[in-house]
Amino acid sequence: MNSSWNKQIIILSLISAFIAVVGIISTQKAIFGSLFMPIIFLFLLTYMEKDLKLSLDYSIPSFLKVGDHVILSVTIKATKGFGLLNMELPFYQEMNIVEGTNVHVLFKGIREREVTMTYTISSLRRGIFKWSDIQIEYLPVIGLKRRKVIKFPVDHTLEVDPEIKTLKKSQFQLKSNRIKPRNSITRMGPPTHEFESIREYVPGDPFKSINWKSSAKTSYKDNLMVNVYEREGLKNFIFYVDISPYMSRGSTVENPLEYAIVLVLSGSRYLLSKSYNVGLWPIKLFNLNRKEFVVPSSGMDTFNQIKRSLLLMESKWVTEPFRGFDPSLTRMMLETRPSVMIMTSLERGNASRIEAISSSMARFKIKPTIVDIRAESISAKYTDPRLGKVFSSRNYNLSKYGTDHTSGRVIQWDPINEGMGKAAYRLAMEAGW
Amino acid sequence: MRPNLTLILSVILGFLFILIFYSGVTGLLGDSFLIVLVIIFSLSLLPIFQEKKIEEKRISPMKFLPVILIGLSIIFSSGYLYSHFPYFRMLSGSGSGNTSFFLVLMLFSVIGIMALETHKNIQTPLIISGYDRDEIEREMSLFTKSVTMIGLLSLLAGLGIVILLEGGPDLDIGLVPAIIIFFVVYAVVITSAVRKES
């Protein structure tokens, strides 16, 4: 218990000594009861507080999506012991308690106690987190020095997936303002059964692809119409994600990197559904771990690999100048000439670096799409408005910092003022999805 | 502080003891002592009704004073000191015996007040720290209730010891040997209570 209670217990024991002295001086035999009462009281407390036995059972998730509400429950059973249990139930950074609390007190009295504690959480950020231990501080009713801290480790981690925006094919098809062949020169697979569009017949088209109904409707053109089906193993698409500190402006849960991750995941899912081979690389020049990049491929396995890599992606301080791409990426660009989308947040400090990367891609005949995720609105939510000048427009004027339009197409996105759906639509137009 | 078992028993038994003390009071000094006792006991109840804003590390010593005052009144009303200073007598002969016998009631009351004060001391900082108020109220009430139960058990055991000593076969061990036995028991229990975690 707390120190004041223990002090009082000590005073009580001294009181009983005082009563003993009173008994001697007054020669009152009847005072024996008062003499022994505090001692019996102390004895009972001391006897009961020993041998605390605790057992725990908990229901804690292993998977979660950003924004989901999940109920956690911990059941504690205390047998023996006599004192206060001050408990801290599992949590992790970037967790928000929506309902209830993860700190509880329980008094283990004379009887056995079994209590179930619940609280609802939501995750603010994607990532792989380790649950904190269940920590229980036992404060026995007597004995300040006998307090114990008992830890019950939670033996699994939590994977928090980012929110994924479902991009619909109908939003983008046949609307691109860029005339750009989607089919790779090097990789063209057989047609699938997935309908893509309708166009006029050209010699060489298989007869089975003629759409007779549509041809009848448009007979005035004297031309047949054919169905176009999507092809397997189409063009490679690489997301190249900047992980410099400029991507972490704002808060840990809301910054350009977090928006880039959601955009990459949503885009990956869309492109994979169109049978693209999708890959991912962080803009990291050295010591690139195998788990950090994903070689372009198709299917759900690739999507899961990309998701896994993105979960672990954190912005880092990059100081080395750009001297060339990672060998794995170089080989991929040489072999397949993929479409590349660079996710960044252009600032004075990284504009020249991004420009250098973009220019270097020209050697591989690749003109990347640079998605510049603006951090001004995000930062404005977390910084003092008086610092507004720091984020004035002159700080991110691309032409001023040398990102010319020959090395890449720059698309700006202000995630606070433009939703993911609209942004994705714009990007799809520019990138020719 | 919402009325609960501990509070009711502490107040009732405390004032019941004062009533017993009152029945044995003799002389002007005794009357004055009685008034002081009532005032001090009433004041010792105050901290358990006060709303605390922050964690209160200090404890109110007021609750222990009635026991000390009663002890002094017994010393001056019977035994060795009484024979030397009879003019300080505050309790009659039977009053002194009754007061000695029922002092356990006041001790119980002190234990109750201790529990209630601790309840308040622990509750306030925990609520500020984000713990659930209802949960703390419930758990700390259980603490005071448990302490009260053990206090009552000790009270009955204490009275049982006296009744055994008075009504049982006369062991005739005398007061001083009895006090020595007490101190041996006292030393064992206190050593056990305050020993360090091994």
Coordinates of C-alpha atoms in Angstrom, one line a residue, chain A residues 94 125-126 244-262 313-315 345 373-375 378-379 382 413 415-416:
Chain A
E94 CA 0.7 4.9 -31.9
R125 CA -0.3 4.1 -37.7
R126 CA 0.8 1.1 -39.8
S244 CA 14.4 10.8 -46.4
P245 CA 13.4 12.9 -43.3
Y246 CA 11.5 15.2 -45.6
M247 CA 8.9 12.5 -45.8
S248 CA 8.3 12.6 -42.0
R249 CA 7.2 16.2 -41.7
G250 CA 4.0 16.4 -39.7
S251 CA 3.4 13.8 -37.1
T252 CA 4.4 10.2 -36.8
V253 CA 0.9 9.1 -37.9
E254 CA 0.3 11.7 -40.5
N255 CA 3.1 12.7 -42.9
P256 CA 4.0 12.4 -46.5
L257 CA 5.5 8.9 -46.0
E258 CA 2.3 7.6 -44.5
Y259 CA 0.3 9.0 -47.4
A260 CA 2.8 7.6 -49.9
I261 CA 2.4 4.2 -48.3
V262 CA -1.4 4.2 -48.6
M313 CA 9.4 1.3 -44.0
E314 CA 10.5 4.3 -41.9
S315 CA 12.1 7.5 -42.9
S345 CA 8.0 15.3 -50.9
I373 CA 3.3 14.9 -51.6
R374 CA 3.0 18.4 -50.2
A375 CA 3.6 18.6 -46.4
I378 CA 0.0 18.4 -42.9
S379 CA 2.6 20.4 -41.0
Y382 CA 0.8 20.2 -36.0
W413 CA -0.6 16.1 -54.2
P415 CA -3.4 15.0 -49.2
I416 CA -5.2 17.3 -46.7

